[in-house]
């Protein structure tokens, strides 16, 4: 028995989700990849089927499930390498800001739509001059009577085109301190002054609509401040533990799945009349990858249990995030070699995994930033 205690309800939920994905998502994967976006209808289907925002309480239409439901959704979506219909980003990264810091009125207004998939969310921190250094963001938010006026540009925003609600980080230009001036705001689609820029054409995760967002004298009501004024940076840092944990969960699930494919391929594929897996070099490569995946899994499962129990595992989460993203990339590079020319074909399962996973060492904090912060925990 592992450290994670999945119940019969969890297992039933996993099987239902797997069946839903096989029916409603997998057949559309290539169509969405080519369109570079997932239709909003697909989000609604997923929401109506009960697979979005599982942690949101029943009061707002959610399942009121524990963290293991979020883990299941992330693992199952990762296993089919679904980048565009990114439930993890919406359900477990963005919506938790509203759930944790929103007023009762904000929760009543937005959470039911987030659960049903009628509202797709995005979080907008990154700017052309502020990526790793979130404190360097320049978008401004100035109070004017009962309103806030927002100006600035956000870039590389996932769900950038589809989103109906943005959790936006912006600073009060009157406060000089890099962190104390940052607050979070809720900006709805259709607010005058909020427009979309380019749909960014990436090397991977093609079905995910990553876009620029522009705010030009965009006026929102003061009641759309999320959480305490000036506490934006702290809220972002607090929620990064779960964001990085979700990334690690996806990385390990993908690694496990791809490895399974590789082992089967090496058993079945004949080279000089013998299965590829008979070669000592191939055996060693697969044995090393299996060891890495299992070590990452063991560390991760303990973290999941600790996170679910409300423990502060900030440093360990960074270790898991960077180790698992580096592992899955190294592994995919080796597996691409094992598959040979077949691995390069769009019809093989490897090509899309290979390019989709490249981003994992960059988003949710780069490997270098993870190591820099881990070193701080070491007192260095
Ligand atoms: C597909 C995709 C989706 C994204 N989705 C979102 C989203 O939804 N919302 C959002 O706000 N952002 C999003 N991002 C942005 C993402 O969070 C940033 O890419 C990430 O934080 C890194 O910032 P950067 O790319 O600007 O790199 P930079 O910060 O410019 O870093 C460039 C290089 O310098 C290194 N570096 C930087 N600072 C240091 C340092 N102090 N010490 C050592 N090395 C350093 C980095 O590790 C990296 O190798 C997304 C990005 C991508 C590619």
Short mmCIF file of N, CA and C in Angstrom, two decimals, residues 67 74 88 92-93 125 131-134 236-252 300 303-304 307 313-325 360 362-367 369-371 373-374 377:
data_model
loop_
_atom_site.label_atom_id
_atom_site.label_comp_id
_atom_site.label_asym_id
_atom_site.label_seq_id
_atom_site.Cartn_x
_atom_site.Cartn_y
_atom_site.Cartn_z
N UNK A 67 -7.69 16.56 -2.00
CA UNK A 67 -6.66 16.86 -2.98
C UNK A 67 -6.39 15.69 -3.93
N UNK A 74 -5.18 15.48 -12.84
CA UNK A 74 -3.91 15.88 -13.44
C UNK A 74 -3.18 14.68 -14.03
N UNK A 88 -5.81 21.24 -14.96
CA UNK A 88 -4.96 21.50 -13.79
C UNK A 88 -4.73 23.01 -13.61
N UNK A 92 -6.77 23.85 -10.39
CA UNK A 92 -5.87 23.70 -9.23
C UNK A 92 -4.82 24.79 -9.13
N UNK A 93 -4.79 25.68 -10.10
CA UNK A 93 -3.82 26.79 -10.02
C UNK A 93 -4.55 28.13 -9.95
N UNK A 125 0.62 36.93 -14.63
CA UNK A 125 1.74 37.55 -13.90
C UNK A 125 2.78 38.04 -14.91
N UNK A 131 9.51 37.88 -16.00
CA UNK A 131 9.17 36.45 -16.02
C UNK A 131 9.50 35.86 -14.68
N UNK A 132 10.74 35.39 -14.54
CA UNK A 132 11.16 34.83 -13.24
C UNK A 132 11.05 35.86 -12.14
N UNK A 133 11.38 37.09 -12.45
CA UNK A 133 11.34 38.15 -11.45
C UNK A 133 9.95 38.78 -11.44
N UNK A 134 9.03 38.12 -10.72
CA UNK A 134 7.65 38.61 -10.69
C UNK A 134 7.59 40.03 -10.12
N UNK A 236 0.66 35.22 -4.36
CA UNK A 236 1.26 34.47 -5.48
C UNK A 236 2.25 33.44 -4.95
N UNK A 237 3.10 33.86 -4.01
CA UNK A 237 4.11 32.95 -3.46
C UNK A 237 3.43 31.77 -2.74
N UNK A 238 2.36 32.11 -2.00
CA UNK A 238 1.67 31.06 -1.25
C UNK A 238 1.08 29.99 -2.17
N UNK A 239 0.55 30.45 -3.29
CA UNK A 239 -0.13 29.49 -4.18
C UNK A 239 0.86 28.77 -5.11
N UNK A 240 2.12 29.25 -5.13
CA UNK A 240 3.09 28.58 -6.01
C UNK A 240 3.42 27.16 -5.55
N UNK A 241 3.27 26.88 -4.24
CA UNK A 241 3.54 25.50 -3.79
C UNK A 241 2.65 24.51 -4.55
N UNK A 242 1.35 24.85 -4.60
CA UNK A 242 0.45 23.91 -5.29
C UNK A 242 0.71 23.91 -6.80
N UNK A 243 1.01 25.11 -7.38
CA UNK A 243 1.28 25.16 -8.82
C UNK A 243 2.46 24.26 -9.18
N UNK A 244 3.52 24.33 -8.38
CA UNK A 244 4.71 23.52 -8.70
C UNK A 244 4.47 22.05 -8.42
N UNK A 245 3.67 21.77 -7.41
CA UNK A 245 3.33 20.38 -7.13
C UNK A 245 2.52 19.79 -8.28
N UNK A 246 1.57 20.57 -8.80
CA UNK A 246 0.76 20.08 -9.92
C UNK A 246 1.67 19.78 -11.12
N UNK A 247 2.65 20.65 -11.35
CA UNK A 247 3.58 20.42 -12.47
C UNK A 247 4.33 19.12 -12.26
N UNK A 248 4.80 18.90 -11.03
CA UNK A 248 5.55 17.67 -10.75
C UNK A 248 4.65 16.44 -10.94
N UNK A 249 3.39 16.55 -10.52
CA UNK A 249 2.46 15.41 -10.67
C UNK A 249 2.31 15.08 -12.16
N UNK A 250 2.14 16.12 -12.97
CA UNK A 250 1.99 15.89 -14.41
C UNK A 250 3.27 15.29 -14.99
N UNK A 251 4.41 15.83 -14.59
CA UNK A 251 5.69 15.33 -15.13
C UNK A 251 5.87 13.84 -14.85
N UNK A 252 5.63 13.45 -13.60
CA UNK A 252 5.86 12.05 -13.24
C UNK A 252 4.84 11.14 -13.96
N UNK A 300 7.56 12.26 -4.70
CA UNK A 300 6.35 13.03 -5.01
C UNK A 300 5.15 12.59 -4.15
N UNK A 303 5.19 14.04 -0.87
CA UNK A 303 4.87 15.47 -0.93
C UNK A 303 3.37 15.70 -1.08
N UNK A 304 2.75 14.88 -1.92
CA UNK A 304 1.30 15.01 -2.12
C UNK A 304 0.60 14.82 -0.77
N UNK A 307 1.30 17.88 1.41
CA UNK A 307 0.56 19.06 0.93
C UNK A 307 -0.92 18.92 1.29
N UNK A 313 5.69 22.54 2.39
CA UNK A 313 6.75 21.73 1.76
C UNK A 313 7.30 22.51 0.55
N UNK A 314 7.46 23.81 0.75
CA UNK A 314 7.89 24.69 -0.33
C UNK A 314 9.18 24.20 -0.98
N UNK A 315 10.21 23.98 -0.18
CA UNK A 315 11.52 23.63 -0.75
C UNK A 315 11.45 22.26 -1.43
N UNK A 316 10.79 21.30 -0.78
CA UNK A 316 10.71 19.94 -1.36
C UNK A 316 9.93 19.95 -2.66
N UNK A 317 8.90 20.82 -2.72
CA UNK A 317 8.10 20.91 -3.94
C UNK A 317 8.96 21.42 -5.09
N UNK A 318 9.83 22.37 -4.79
CA UNK A 318 10.72 22.88 -5.84
C UNK A 318 11.67 21.79 -6.31
N UNK A 319 12.15 20.96 -5.36
CA UNK A 319 13.04 19.86 -5.73
C UNK A 319 12.30 18.90 -6.67
N UNK A 320 11.07 18.59 -6.31
CA UNK A 320 10.29 17.65 -7.11
C UNK A 320 9.99 18.24 -8.48
N UNK A 321 9.67 19.54 -8.51
CA UNK A 321 9.31 20.19 -9.79
C UNK A 321 10.50 20.17 -10.73
N UNK A 322 11.66 20.58 -10.23
CA UNK A 322 12.79 20.66 -11.16
C UNK A 322 13.32 19.27 -11.50
N UNK A 323 13.38 18.37 -10.51
CA UNK A 323 13.91 17.03 -10.79
C UNK A 323 13.02 16.29 -11.79
N UNK A 324 11.70 16.40 -11.61
CA UNK A 324 10.80 15.65 -12.49
C UNK A 324 10.77 16.24 -13.90
N UNK A 325 10.89 17.58 -14.00
CA UNK A 325 10.86 18.16 -15.36
C UNK A 325 12.15 17.87 -16.10
N UNK A 360 8.39 22.19 -19.62
CA UNK A 360 8.23 21.94 -18.18
C UNK A 360 9.41 22.42 -17.32
N UNK A 362 10.67 25.27 -17.78
CA UNK A 362 10.60 26.74 -17.84
C UNK A 362 9.41 27.30 -17.06
N UNK A 363 8.20 26.79 -17.36
CA UNK A 363 7.07 27.43 -16.67
C UNK A 363 6.91 26.95 -15.22
N UNK A 364 6.11 27.70 -14.49
CA UNK A 364 5.94 27.46 -13.04
C UNK A 364 7.28 27.59 -12.30
N UNK A 365 8.19 28.34 -12.86
CA UNK A 365 9.52 28.55 -12.25
C UNK A 365 10.55 27.70 -12.94
N UNK A 366 11.59 28.34 -13.46
CA UNK A 366 12.60 27.59 -14.23
C UNK A 366 13.44 26.73 -13.27
N UNK A 367 14.15 25.78 -13.85
CA UNK A 367 15.03 24.91 -13.06
C UNK A 367 16.05 25.76 -12.27
N UNK A 369 15.73 28.84 -11.22
CA UNK A 369 15.07 29.55 -10.12
C UNK A 369 14.78 28.56 -8.98
N UNK A 370 14.35 27.34 -9.33
CA UNK A 370 14.10 26.35 -8.28
C UNK A 370 15.39 26.10 -7.48
N UNK A 371 16.51 25.95 -8.20
CA UNK A 371 17.77 25.66 -7.51
C UNK A 371 18.21 26.86 -6.66
N UNK A 373 16.32 29.02 -5.18
CA UNK A 373 15.52 29.12 -3.94
C UNK A 373 15.85 27.96 -2.99
N UNK A 374 16.08 26.78 -3.54
CA UNK A 374 16.46 25.63 -2.67
C UNK A 374 17.75 25.99 -1.93
N UNK A 377 17.15 27.94 1.08
CA UNK A 377 16.72 27.11 2.22
C UNK A 377 17.92 26.44 2.88
#
